[in-house]
Amino acid sequence: MRIDRVEIRRVSLPLVTPFRSAAGVELDRNAVLVRTVVGDVEGWGECVAMTAPLYSSEYADGAAHVLIHHLAPRLVGRDVHADAVAAVLAEVKGHPMAKAALELAVLDSELRIEGRSLAARLGATRDRVPAGVAVGLASSIGELLDTVHGFVEAGYPRVKLKIEPGWDVAPVRAVRERFGPDLLLQVDANGSYTSVADAAARLAPLDDLDLLLIEQPLEDDDLEGHADLGRRLTTPLCLDESITSARATERAIAMGACRVVNVKAGRVGGFLEAVRVHDVCLAAGVPVWCGGMLETGLGRAANLALAALPGFTLPGDLSASDRWFAEDITEPFVLDGGELAVPDGPGLGVTPRPDVLTEHTHAVEIIRP
Ligand code: NPG
């Protein structure tokens, strides 16, 4: 399959409400989209890097730069299959989110040519997956309860609350008391606790609140700290930022640094590596779930395909499009009985709506051989 052309497209979609976490505040989704052209077939990928390097070292402008100047030029004009993309791009160090977006676009074009869905290609075993919603740091407990109430009313079976030191036990307890034991509830600290002792002292009361998990309390590289903290708490610890590859997943599990894994294709360099992370977890009996990064419908479609694999036994950060966008660039994903349908058309199973895409695009770069 010869890649005739790659386009890097910058879009900015306003969020319906700002999203605040220990990794900053998001007001708009500044996405970098990748379009590959193979004959008369196009393929789409979405880069999940955020506007600023606060969640990870990658950020949208940097990802666009490395895609335009270093990654896309290695593929255009070449005969390459999706399986080989990661190896071709490997001589460029780092930049997993940018690489994942380009690999996804190649996968999408290849699968459209084959008439096969991404879900089938990745090994999905379900056609619907449970939804989950992430709720940002709020300015008061009253505001938080109102926000969660709206999502529970909309039918979300699982809620994830962002926490940080000073905004942890009290808001989480208030949510548990108000919505009762049936709500699937978990928390995410984005690495904001600075020591094991401090985290253990602050988070121990969460053990009485029947949480599914506590996500990434400590810094990315602190696997020993997570293992130590995990022994001091009864609530399972889950890693997100620390999980950078299938090998890192094996190490984290072997060290006892986590009992649950959040996988994001962008963070591990692509959907094919995300499947390998899933395989490691499945073999080790460790539950895995699909993270979210405020994706437009393109990235959301791909996440749904991944989340339909058998090891994904916990609901992901997979919400309906209207959780983030008044108008998505694809047909919106809608909640149906607390679930979302996994796209079953060729490739991603969705494409951008040309008018919406044009309205929100502010730059396009074309890379030719
Ligand atoms: O539903 O797409 C979603 C968002 C889920 O909370 C979510 N993502 O740390 O996992 C995370 C987090 C995040 C989003 C972090 C954006 C930083 C920026």
mmCIF file of C-alpha atoms and ligand atoms in Angstrom:
data_model
loop_
_atom_site.group_PDB
_atom_site.id
_atom_site.type_symbol
_atom_site.label_atom_id
_atom_site.label_comp_id
_atom_site.label_asym_id
_atom_site.label_seq_id
_atom_site.Cartn_x
_atom_site.Cartn_y
_atom_site.Cartn_z
ATOM 1 C CA MET A 1 0.000 0.000 0.000
ATOM 2 C CA ARG A 2 1.681 3.209 -1.156
ATOM 3 C CA ILE A 3 1.060 6.315 0.948
ATOM 4 C CA ASP A 4 0.614 9.037 -1.679
ATOM 5 C CA ARG A 5 0.189 11.979 0.659
ATOM 6 C CA VAL A 6 -0.178 12.843 4.330
ATOM 7 C CA GLU A 7 -2.087 15.882 5.570
ATOM 8 C CA ILE A 8 -1.679 17.328 9.031
ATOM 9 C CA ARG A 9 -4.744 19.306 9.954
ATOM 10 C CA ARG A 10 -5.112 21.536 13.019
ATOM 11 C CA VAL A 11 -8.617 21.868 14.399
ATOM 12 C CA SER A 12 -9.985 23.614 17.450
ATOM 13 C CA LEU A 13 -13.322 22.601 18.899
ATOM 14 C CA PRO A 14 -14.820 24.496 21.839
ATOM 15 C CA LEU A 15 -15.612 22.296 24.847
ATOM 16 C CA VAL A 16 -19.146 22.560 26.228
ATOM 17 C CA THR A 17 -17.604 23.225 29.648
ATOM 18 C CA PRO A 18 -14.015 23.773 30.809
ATOM 19 C CA PHE A 19 -12.294 20.644 32.139
ATOM 20 C CA ARG A 20 -9.974 21.104 35.127
ATOM 21 C CA SER A 21 -7.603 18.428 36.429
ATOM 22 C CA ALA A 22 -4.243 18.347 38.182
ATOM 23 C CA ALA A 23 -2.923 18.552 34.587
ATOM 24 C CA GLY A 24 -4.391 22.022 33.938
ATOM 25 C CA VAL A 25 -7.583 23.456 32.449
ATOM 26 C CA GLU A 26 -8.844 22.645 28.962
ATOM 27 C CA LEU A 27 -11.193 25.137 27.269
ATOM 28 C CA ASP A 28 -10.964 23.913 23.668
ATOM 29 C CA ARG A 29 -9.930 20.681 22.046
ATOM 30 C CA ASN A 30 -6.947 21.656 19.988
ATOM 31 C CA ALA A 31 -6.591 18.475 17.984
ATOM 32 C CA VAL A 32 -4.019 17.462 15.408
ATOM 33 C CA LEU A 33 -5.654 15.281 12.770
ATOM 34 C CA VAL A 34 -3.763 13.126 10.297
ATOM 35 C CA ARG A 35 -5.187 12.217 6.902
ATOM 36 C CA THR A 36 -3.417 9.663 4.736
ATOM 37 C CA VAL A 37 -4.258 9.365 1.058
ATOM 38 C CA VAL A 38 -3.778 6.023 -0.702
ATOM 39 C CA GLY A 39 -5.102 6.193 -4.266
ATOM 40 C CA ASP A 40 -8.680 7.278 -3.839
ATOM 41 C CA VAL A 41 -8.946 6.042 -0.252
ATOM 42 C CA GLU A 42 -8.368 8.279 2.743
ATOM 43 C CA GLY A 43 -7.557 7.329 6.321
ATOM 44 C CA TRP A 44 -7.879 9.374 9.497
ATOM 45 C CA GLY A 45 -6.007 9.508 12.760
ATOM 46 C CA GLU A 46 -6.218 11.846 15.742
ATOM 47 C CA CYS A 47 -3.354 12.917 17.963
ATOM 48 C CA VAL A 48 -4.350 13.199 21.625
ATOM 49 C CA ALA A 49 -1.610 15.613 22.717
ATOM 50 C CA MET A 50 -3.084 18.552 24.639
ATOM 51 C CA THR A 51 -2.500 22.260 23.984
ATOM 52 C CA ALA A 52 0.146 22.541 26.718
ATOM 53 C CA PRO A 53 2.665 19.941 27.962
ATOM 54 C CA LEU A 54 0.982 19.489 31.363
ATOM 55 C CA TYR A 55 -0.375 15.934 31.129
ATOM 56 C CA SER A 56 2.647 14.662 29.174
ATOM 57 C CA SER A 57 5.694 16.183 27.540
ATOM 58 C CA GLU A 58 3.939 16.042 24.171
ATOM 59 C CA TYR A 59 1.710 18.961 23.200
ATOM 60 C CA ALA A 60 -0.248 19.834 20.083
ATOM 61 C CA ASP A 61 2.160 22.278 18.395
ATOM 62 C CA GLY A 62 5.110 19.970 19.076
ATOM 63 C CA ALA A 63 3.214 16.935 17.800
ATOM 64 C CA ALA A 64 2.236 18.759 14.604
ATOM 65 C CA HIS A 65 5.859 19.803 14.093
ATOM 66 C CA VAL A 66 7.283 16.314 14.539
ATOM 67 C CA LEU A 67 4.568 14.844 12.310
ATOM 68 C CA ILE A 68 5.250 17.330 9.514
ATOM 69 C CA HIS A 69 9.047 17.347 9.661
ATOM 70 C CA HIS A 70 10.050 13.919 10.959
ATOM 71 C CA LEU A 71 7.301 11.307 10.912
ATOM 72 C CA ALA A 72 5.147 11.824 7.811
ATOM 73 C CA PRO A 73 8.218 12.257 5.524
ATOM 74 C CA ARG A 74 9.326 8.727 6.558
ATOM 75 C CA LEU A 75 6.096 7.245 5.202
ATOM 76 C CA VAL A 76 5.033 9.249 2.158
ATOM 77 C CA GLY A 77 5.827 7.649 -1.155
ATOM 78 C CA ARG A 78 6.574 4.334 0.560
ATOM 79 C CA ASP A 79 4.912 0.995 0.329
ATOM 80 C CA VAL A 80 4.010 0.258 3.895
ATOM 81 C CA HIS A 81 1.457 -1.685 5.891
ATOM 82 C CA ALA A 82 0.089 -0.589 9.244
ATOM 83 C CA ASP A 83 1.957 -3.421 10.982
ATOM 84 C CA ALA A 84 5.274 -1.939 9.888
ATOM 85 C CA VAL A 85 4.601 1.723 10.713
ATOM 86 C CA ALA A 86 5.894 1.606 14.289
ATOM 87 C CA ALA A 87 9.186 0.062 13.154
ATOM 88 C CA VAL A 88 9.643 2.667 10.395
ATOM 89 C CA LEU A 89 8.994 5.496 12.858
ATOM 90 C CA ALA A 90 11.089 3.975 15.670
ATOM 91 C CA GLU A 91 14.271 5.811 14.726
ATOM 92 C CA VAL A 92 12.526 8.990 15.881
ATOM 93 C CA LYS A 93 12.757 8.953 19.681
ATOM 94 C CA GLY A 94 9.676 9.492 21.799
ATOM 95 C CA HIS A 95 6.558 11.297 20.523
ATOM 96 C CA PRO A 96 4.216 8.333 21.041
ATOM 97 C CA MET A 97 1.058 10.413 20.595
ATOM 98 C CA ALA A 98 2.187 11.771 17.236
ATOM 99 C CA LYS A 99 3.260 8.293 16.094
ATOM 100 C CA ALA A 100 -0.037 6.773 17.238
ATOM 101 C CA ALA A 101 -2.025 9.278 15.160
ATOM 102 C CA LEU A 102 -0.067 8.507 11.997
ATOM 103 C CA GLU A 103 -0.294 4.746 12.548
ATOM 104 C CA LEU A 104 -4.050 5.063 13.078
ATOM 105 C CA ALA A 105 -4.493 6.919 9.793
ATOM 106 C CA VAL A 106 -2.538 4.186 7.964
ATOM 107 C CA LEU A 107 -4.593 1.486 9.716
ATOM 108 C CA ASP A 108 -7.792 3.285 8.749
ATOM 109 C CA SER A 109 -6.857 3.500 5.058
ATOM 110 C CA GLU A 110 -5.698 -0.122 4.993
ATOM 111 C CA LEU A 111 -8.876 -1.373 6.654
ATOM 112 C CA ARG A 112 -11.096 0.711 4.369
ATOM 113 C CA ILE A 113 -9.390 -0.929 1.403
ATOM 114 C CA GLU A 114 -9.970 -4.366 2.970
ATOM 115 C CA GLY A 115 -13.543 -3.463 3.952
ATOM 116 C CA ARG A 116 -12.829 -4.498 7.550
ATOM 117 C CA SER A 117 -13.540 -2.658 10.798
ATOM 118 C CA LEU A 118 -10.849 -1.505 13.213
ATOM 119 C CA ALA A 119 -12.702 -3.374 15.971
ATOM 120 C CA ALA A 120 -12.404 -6.658 14.043
ATOM 121 C CA ARG A 121 -8.729 -5.942 13.248
ATOM 122 C CA LEU A 122 -7.864 -5.321 16.906
ATOM 123 C CA GLY A 123 -9.710 -8.401 18.146
ATOM 124 C CA ALA A 124 -12.920 -6.955 19.566
ATOM 125 C CA THR A 125 -15.419 -9.417 20.966
ATOM 126 C CA ARG A 126 -18.344 -7.048 21.711
ATOM 127 C CA ASP A 127 -20.422 -4.582 19.733
ATOM 128 C CA ARG A 128 -21.336 -2.338 22.675
ATOM 129 C CA VAL A 129 -19.295 -1.132 25.630
ATOM 130 C CA PRO A 130 -20.301 0.507 28.919
ATOM 131 C CA ALA A 131 -19.786 4.268 29.063
ATOM 132 C CA GLY A 132 -17.895 6.175 31.727
ATOM 133 C CA VAL A 133 -17.600 9.862 32.400
ATOM 134 C CA ALA A 134 -14.707 11.879 33.846
ATOM 135 C CA VAL A 135 -15.606 14.843 36.048
ATOM 136 C CA GLY A 136 -13.043 17.598 36.561
ATOM 137 C CA LEU A 137 -11.987 19.361 39.749
ATOM 138 C CA ALA A 138 -14.880 21.585 40.859
ATOM 139 C CA SER A 139 -14.902 24.812 42.822
ATOM 140 C CA SER A 140 -17.313 23.523 45.475
ATOM 141 C CA ILE A 141 -18.874 20.257 46.595
ATOM 142 C CA GLY A 142 -22.318 21.614 45.673
ATOM 143 C CA GLU A 143 -21.162 22.271 42.113
ATOM 144 C CA LEU A 144 -19.600 18.787 41.922
ATOM 145 C CA LEU A 145 -22.806 17.097 43.129
ATOM 146 C CA ASP A 146 -24.852 18.989 40.516
ATOM 147 C CA THR A 147 -22.471 17.947 37.756
ATOM 148 C CA VAL A 148 -22.457 14.294 38.815
ATOM 149 C CA HIS A 149 -26.245 14.370 39.157
ATOM 150 C CA GLY A 150 -26.554 15.438 35.511
ATOM 151 C CA PHE A 151 -24.395 12.528 34.343
ATOM 152 C CA VAL A 152 -26.161 9.966 36.526
ATOM 153 C CA GLU A 153 -29.508 11.200 35.164
ATOM 154 C CA ALA A 154 -28.146 10.887 31.616
ATOM 155 C CA GLY A 155 -27.463 7.198 32.346
ATOM 156 C CA TYR A 156 -23.711 7.018 32.943
ATOM 157 C CA PRO A 157 -23.097 3.883 35.044
ATOM 158 C CA ARG A 158 -19.570 4.871 36.041
ATOM 159 C CA VAL A 159 -18.106 8.184 37.173
ATOM 160 C CA LYS A 160 -14.460 9.135 37.602
ATOM 161 C CA LEU A 161 -13.665 12.119 39.798
ATOM 162 C CA LYS A 162 -10.475 14.122 39.426
ATOM 163 C CA ILE A 163 -8.704 14.602 42.742
ATOM 164 C CA GLU A 164 -5.611 16.384 44.041
ATOM 165 C CA PRO A 165 -4.246 17.088 47.533
ATOM 166 C CA GLY A 166 -6.874 19.218 49.271
ATOM 167 C CA TRP A 167 -9.675 18.030 46.952
ATOM 168 C CA ASP A 168 -9.980 14.329 47.685
ATOM 169 C CA VAL A 169 -11.759 12.644 50.587
ATOM 170 C CA ALA A 170 -14.473 15.246 51.247
ATOM 171 C CA PRO A 171 -15.781 15.560 47.662
ATOM 172 C CA VAL A 172 -15.515 11.819 47.006
ATOM 173 C CA ARG A 173 -17.361 10.994 50.232
ATOM 174 C CA ALA A 174 -20.067 13.544 49.357
ATOM 175 C CA VAL A 175 -20.587 11.889 45.948
ATOM 176 C CA ARG A 176 -20.704 8.397 47.439
ATOM 177 C CA GLU A 177 -23.226 9.478 50.105
ATOM 178 C CA ARG A 178 -25.455 11.321 47.664
ATOM 179 C CA PHE A 179 -25.541 8.703 44.872
ATOM 180 C CA GLY A 180 -25.331 5.523 46.948
ATOM 181 C CA PRO A 181 -23.426 2.249 46.634
ATOM 182 C CA ASP A 182 -24.586 1.285 43.130
ATOM 183 C CA LEU A 183 -22.719 4.065 41.331
ATOM 184 C CA LEU A 184 -19.428 2.746 39.948
ATOM 185 C CA LEU A 185 -16.987 5.333 41.265
ATOM 186 C CA GLN A 186 -13.235 5.856 40.852
ATOM 187 C CA VAL A 187 -10.755 8.704 41.265
ATOM 188 C CA ASP A 188 -7.803 10.061 39.287
ATOM 189 C CA ALA A 189 -4.994 12.138 40.810
ATOM 190 C CA ASN A 190 -2.845 12.626 37.677
ATOM 191 C CA GLY A 191 0.305 12.111 39.751
ATOM 192 C CA SER A 192 -0.402 15.038 42.066
ATOM 193 C CA TYR A 193 0.629 13.466 45.407
ATOM 194 C CA THR A 194 4.269 14.134 46.139
ATOM 195 C CA SER A 195 5.249 11.339 48.532
ATOM 196 C CA VAL A 196 4.090 7.877 49.516
ATOM 197 C CA ALA A 197 3.638 8.914 53.145
ATOM 198 C CA ASP A 198 1.556 11.965 52.259
ATOM 199 C CA ALA A 199 -0.543 10.036 49.731
ATOM 200 C CA ALA A 200 -1.110 7.178 52.201
ATOM 201 C CA ALA A 201 -2.219 9.553 54.927
ATOM 202 C CA ARG A 202 -4.531 11.581 52.688
ATOM 203 C CA LEU A 203 -6.005 8.705 50.680
ATOM 204 C CA ALA A 204 -6.506 6.044 53.394
ATOM 205 C CA PRO A 205 -10.058 7.264 54.198
ATOM 206 C CA LEU A 206 -11.042 6.484 50.583
ATOM 207 C CA ASP A 207 -10.776 2.784 51.491
ATOM 208 C CA ASP A 208 -14.204 3.061 53.157
ATOM 209 C CA LEU A 209 -15.897 4.463 50.043
ATOM 210 C CA ASP A 210 -15.939 1.334 47.870
ATOM 211 C CA LEU A 211 -14.044 2.817 44.930
ATOM 212 C CA LEU A 212 -13.157 0.738 41.878
ATOM 213 C CA LEU A 213 -9.648 2.179 41.897
ATOM 214 C CA ILE A 214 -7.362 5.119 42.589
ATOM 215 C CA GLU A 215 -5.591 6.202 39.402
ATOM 216 C CA GLN A 216 -2.002 7.475 39.237
ATOM 217 C CA PRO A 217 -1.595 9.019 42.686
ATOM 218 C CA LEU A 218 2.192 9.480 42.297
ATOM 219 C CA GLU A 219 4.534 10.630 39.550
ATOM 220 C CA ASP A 220 4.933 8.776 36.258
ATOM 221 C CA ASP A 221 8.309 7.223 36.997
ATOM 222 C CA ASP A 222 7.590 6.229 40.589
ATOM 223 C CA LEU A 223 6.760 2.540 40.229
ATOM 224 C CA GLU A 224 8.404 1.686 43.572
ATOM 225 C CA GLY A 225 6.325 4.365 45.273
ATOM 226 C CA HIS A 226 3.124 3.009 43.750
ATOM 227 C CA ALA A 227 4.030 -0.516 44.894
ATOM 228 C CA ASP A 228 4.671 0.774 48.426
ATOM 229 C CA LEU A 229 1.479 2.852 48.479
ATOM 230 C CA GLY A 230 -0.519 -0.069 47.101
ATOM 231 C CA ARG A 231 0.465 -2.139 50.143
ATOM 232 C CA ARG A 232 -0.835 0.578 52.475
ATOM 233 C CA LEU A 233 -4.284 0.926 50.883
ATOM 234 C CA THR A 234 -7.014 -1.621 50.212
ATOM 235 C CA THR A 235 -8.445 0.201 47.173
ATOM 236 C CA PRO A 236 -6.668 -1.065 44.017
ATOM 237 C CA LEU A 237 -4.173 1.330 42.449
ATOM 238 C CA CYS A 238 -4.370 1.878 38.695
ATOM 239 C CA LEU A 239 -1.593 3.336 36.543
ATOM 240 C CA ASP A 240 -2.122 5.700 33.614
ATOM 241 C CA GLU A 241 0.823 8.033 32.926
ATOM 242 C CA SER A 242 3.350 5.320 33.969
ATOM 243 C CA ILE A 243 2.090 2.852 31.347
ATOM 244 C CA THR A 244 4.159 3.755 28.285
ATOM 245 C CA SER A 245 4.431 0.367 26.538
ATOM 246 C CA ALA A 246 3.632 -3.328 26.879
ATOM 247 C CA ARG A 247 7.065 -3.805 28.457
ATOM 248 C CA ALA A 248 6.425 -1.060 31.024
ATOM 249 C CA THR A 249 3.110 -2.754 31.790
ATOM 250 C CA GLU A 250 4.824 -6.084 32.438
ATOM 251 C CA ARG A 251 7.301 -4.410 34.751
ATOM 252 C CA ALA A 252 4.627 -2.463 36.655
ATOM 253 C CA ILE A 253 2.558 -5.607 37.192
ATOM 254 C CA ALA A 254 5.596 -7.690 38.202
ATOM 255 C CA MET A 255 6.605 -5.035 40.755
ATOM 256 C CA GLY A 256 3.124 -4.891 42.220
ATOM 257 C CA ALA A 257 2.880 -1.203 41.259
ATOM 258 C CA CYS A 258 -0.716 -1.554 40.065
ATOM 259 C CA ARG A 259 -3.677 -3.932 40.203
ATOM 260 C CA VAL A 260 -5.497 -2.216 37.320
ATOM 261 C CA VAL A 261 -4.244 -0.622 34.073
ATOM 262 C CA ASN A 262 -5.555 2.338 32.093
ATOM 263 C CA VAL A 263 -4.397 2.114 28.479
ATOM 264 C CA LYS A 264 -4.395 5.025 26.059
ATOM 265 C CA ALA A 265 -3.189 4.275 22.558
ATOM 266 C CA GLY A 266 -1.589 7.720 22.283
ATOM 267 C CA ARG A 267 0.485 7.245 25.412
ATOM 268 C CA VAL A 268 1.859 3.855 24.263
ATOM 269 C CA GLY A 269 2.559 4.860 20.653
ATOM 270 C CA GLY A 270 -0.415 3.357 18.855
ATOM 271 C CA PHE A 271 -3.430 1.072 18.857
ATOM 272 C CA LEU A 272 -1.344 -1.979 17.948
ATOM 273 C CA GLU A 273 0.870 -1.473 21.026
ATOM 274 C CA ALA A 274 -2.296 -0.807 23.075
ATOM 275 C CA VAL A 275 -3.515 -4.274 22.069
ATOM 276 C CA ARG A 276 -0.196 -5.699 23.344
ATOM 277 C CA VAL A 277 -0.708 -3.858 26.648
ATOM 278 C CA HIS A 278 -4.168 -5.433 26.787
ATOM 279 C CA ASP A 279 -2.663 -8.873 26.081
ATOM 280 C CA VAL A 280 -0.140 -8.492 28.923
ATOM 281 C CA CYS A 281 -2.963 -7.534 31.308
ATOM 282 C CA LEU A 282 -5.248 -10.340 30.162
ATOM 283 C CA ALA A 283 -2.482 -12.920 30.648
ATOM 284 C CA ALA A 284 -1.739 -11.555 34.133
ATOM 285 C CA GLY A 285 -5.405 -11.376 35.134
ATOM 286 C CA VAL A 286 -5.158 -7.593 35.591
ATOM 287 C CA PRO A 287 -8.281 -5.622 34.593
ATOM 288 C CA VAL A 288 -7.657 -3.016 31.919
ATOM 289 C CA TRP A 289 -9.787 -0.078 30.758
ATOM 290 C CA CYS A 290 -9.578 2.447 27.976
ATOM 291 C CA GLY A 291 -8.603 5.995 28.916
ATOM 292 C CA GLY A 292 -9.833 9.095 27.135
ATOM 293 C CA MET A 293 -8.240 12.383 26.115
ATOM 294 C CA LEU A 294 -11.252 14.461 25.060
ATOM 295 C CA GLU A 295 -11.135 12.906 21.607
ATOM 296 C CA THR A 296 -13.243 14.077 18.703
ATOM 297 C CA GLY A 297 -15.395 11.429 17.059
ATOM 298 C CA LEU A 298 -12.382 10.080 15.147
ATOM 299 C CA GLY A 299 -10.319 9.180 18.195
ATOM 300 C CA ARG A 300 -13.459 8.174 20.089
ATOM 301 C CA ALA A 301 -14.361 5.647 17.371
ATOM 302 C CA ALA A 302 -10.914 4.078 17.664
ATOM 303 C CA ASN A 303 -11.102 3.973 21.478
ATOM 304 C CA LEU A 304 -14.448 2.196 21.277
ATOM 305 C CA ALA A 305 -12.936 -0.442 18.993
ATOM 306 C CA LEU A 306 -10.111 -1.023 21.477
ATOM 307 C CA ALA A 307 -12.421 -1.084 24.503
ATOM 308 C CA ALA A 308 -14.389 -3.938 22.912
ATOM 309 C CA LEU A 309 -11.493 -6.382 23.445
ATOM 310 C CA PRO A 310 -12.122 -9.087 26.072
ATOM 311 C CA GLY A 311 -9.661 -7.855 28.730
ATOM 312 C CA PHE A 312 -11.464 -4.505 29.037
ATOM 313 C CA THR A 313 -13.513 -5.557 32.036
ATOM 314 C CA LEU A 314 -13.995 -2.069 33.504
ATOM 315 C CA PRO A 315 -15.830 0.841 31.855
ATOM 316 C CA GLY A 316 -13.489 3.314 30.155
ATOM 317 C CA ASP A 317 -13.385 7.102 29.947
ATOM 318 C CA LEU A 318 -15.725 6.698 27.008
ATOM 319 C CA SER A 319 -18.566 9.158 27.028
ATOM 320 C CA ALA A 320 -21.003 10.396 24.426
ATOM 321 C CA SER A 321 -19.786 13.167 22.123
ATOM 322 C CA ASP A 322 -22.062 15.710 23.829
ATOM 323 C CA ARG A 323 -20.116 15.298 27.099
ATOM 324 C CA TRP A 324 -17.454 17.457 25.419
ATOM 325 C CA PHE A 325 -18.735 18.968 22.184
ATOM 326 C CA ALA A 326 -21.868 20.787 21.105
ATOM 327 C CA GLU A 327 -20.924 19.767 17.579
ATOM 328 C CA ASP A 328 -18.480 16.913 16.941
ATOM 329 C CA ILE A 329 -16.598 16.642 13.673
ATOM 330 C CA THR A 330 -18.080 13.203 13.000
ATOM 331 C CA GLU A 331 -21.624 12.027 13.530
ATOM 332 C CA PRO A 332 -21.951 12.169 17.315
ATOM 333 C CA PHE A 333 -21.715 9.119 19.548
ATOM 334 C CA VAL A 334 -24.812 8.864 21.718
ATOM 335 C CA LEU A 335 -25.452 7.107 24.991
ATOM 336 C CA ASP A 336 -27.878 4.219 24.774
ATOM 337 C CA GLY A 337 -28.807 2.519 28.040
ATOM 338 C CA GLY A 338 -25.481 3.542 29.586
ATOM 339 C CA GLU A 339 -23.571 2.051 26.661
ATOM 340 C CA LEU A 340 -21.991 3.144 23.397
ATOM 341 C CA ALA A 341 -22.068 1.188 20.156
ATOM 342 C CA VAL A 342 -18.733 0.077 18.714
ATOM 343 C CA PRO A 343 -18.497 1.268 15.094
ATOM 344 C CA ASP A 344 -18.645 -1.673 12.681
ATOM 345 C CA GLY A 345 -18.077 -0.006 9.302
ATOM 346 C CA PRO A 346 -14.738 -0.292 7.466
ATOM 347 C CA GLY A 347 -11.783 1.273 9.288
ATOM 348 C CA LEU A 348 -12.822 3.688 12.014
ATOM 349 C CA GLY A 349 -16.392 3.418 10.764
ATOM 350 C CA VAL A 350 -16.760 7.218 10.886
ATOM 351 C CA THR A 351 -15.470 10.122 8.809
ATOM 352 C CA PRO A 352 -15.407 13.867 9.404
ATOM 353 C CA ARG A 353 -18.435 15.865 8.274
ATOM 354 C CA PRO A 354 -16.846 18.142 5.643
ATOM 355 C CA ASP A 355 -18.698 21.314 6.671
ATOM 356 C CA VAL A 356 -17.909 20.951 10.388
ATOM 357 C CA LEU A 357 -14.312 20.005 9.640
ATOM 358 C CA THR A 358 -13.822 23.068 7.453
ATOM 359 C CA GLU A 359 -15.438 25.361 9.994
ATOM 360 C CA HIS A 360 -13.035 24.295 12.777
ATOM 361 C CA THR A 361 -9.816 23.856 10.767
ATOM 362 C CA HIS A 362 -7.209 26.582 11.141
ATOM 363 C CA ALA A 363 -4.228 25.074 9.334
ATOM 364 C CA VAL A 364 -3.422 22.261 6.917
ATOM 365 C CA GLU A 365 0.042 21.045 5.881
ATOM 366 C CA ILE A 366 0.449 18.585 3.039
ATOM 367 C CA ILE A 367 3.434 16.234 2.966
ATOM 368 C CA ARG A 368 4.233 14.676 -0.413
ATOM 369 C CA PRO A 369 7.099 12.411 -1.472
HETATM 370 O O1 NPG B 1 -13.425 11.451 28.807
HETATM 371 O O2 NPG B 1 -11.978 11.865 27.290
HETATM 372 C C1 NPG B 1 -12.358 11.905 28.443
HETATM 373 C C2 NPG B 1 -11.446 12.538 29.468
HETATM 374 C C3 NPG B 1 -10.930 11.579 30.463
HETATM 375 O O3 NPG B 1 -10.111 12.515 32.465
HETATM 376 C C4 NPG B 1 -9.880 12.166 31.350
HETATM 377 N N1 NPG B 1 -8.653 12.250 30.830
HETATM 378 O O4 NPG B 1 -5.841 12.031 32.960
HETATM 379 O O5 NPG B 1 -6.997 10.572 31.973
HETATM 380 C C5 NPG B 1 -6.736 11.735 32.195
HETATM 381 C C6 NPG B 1 -7.587 12.789 31.590
HETATM 382 C C7 NPG B 1 -6.976 13.967 30.942
HETATM 383 C C8 NPG B 1 -7.607 14.612 29.949
HETATM 384 C C9 NPG B 1 -5.789 14.478 31.364
HETATM 385 C C10 NPG B 1 -7.091 15.719 29.358
HETATM 386 C C11 NPG B 1 -5.269 15.595 30.787
HETATM 387 C C12 NPG B 1 -5.913 16.205 29.813
#
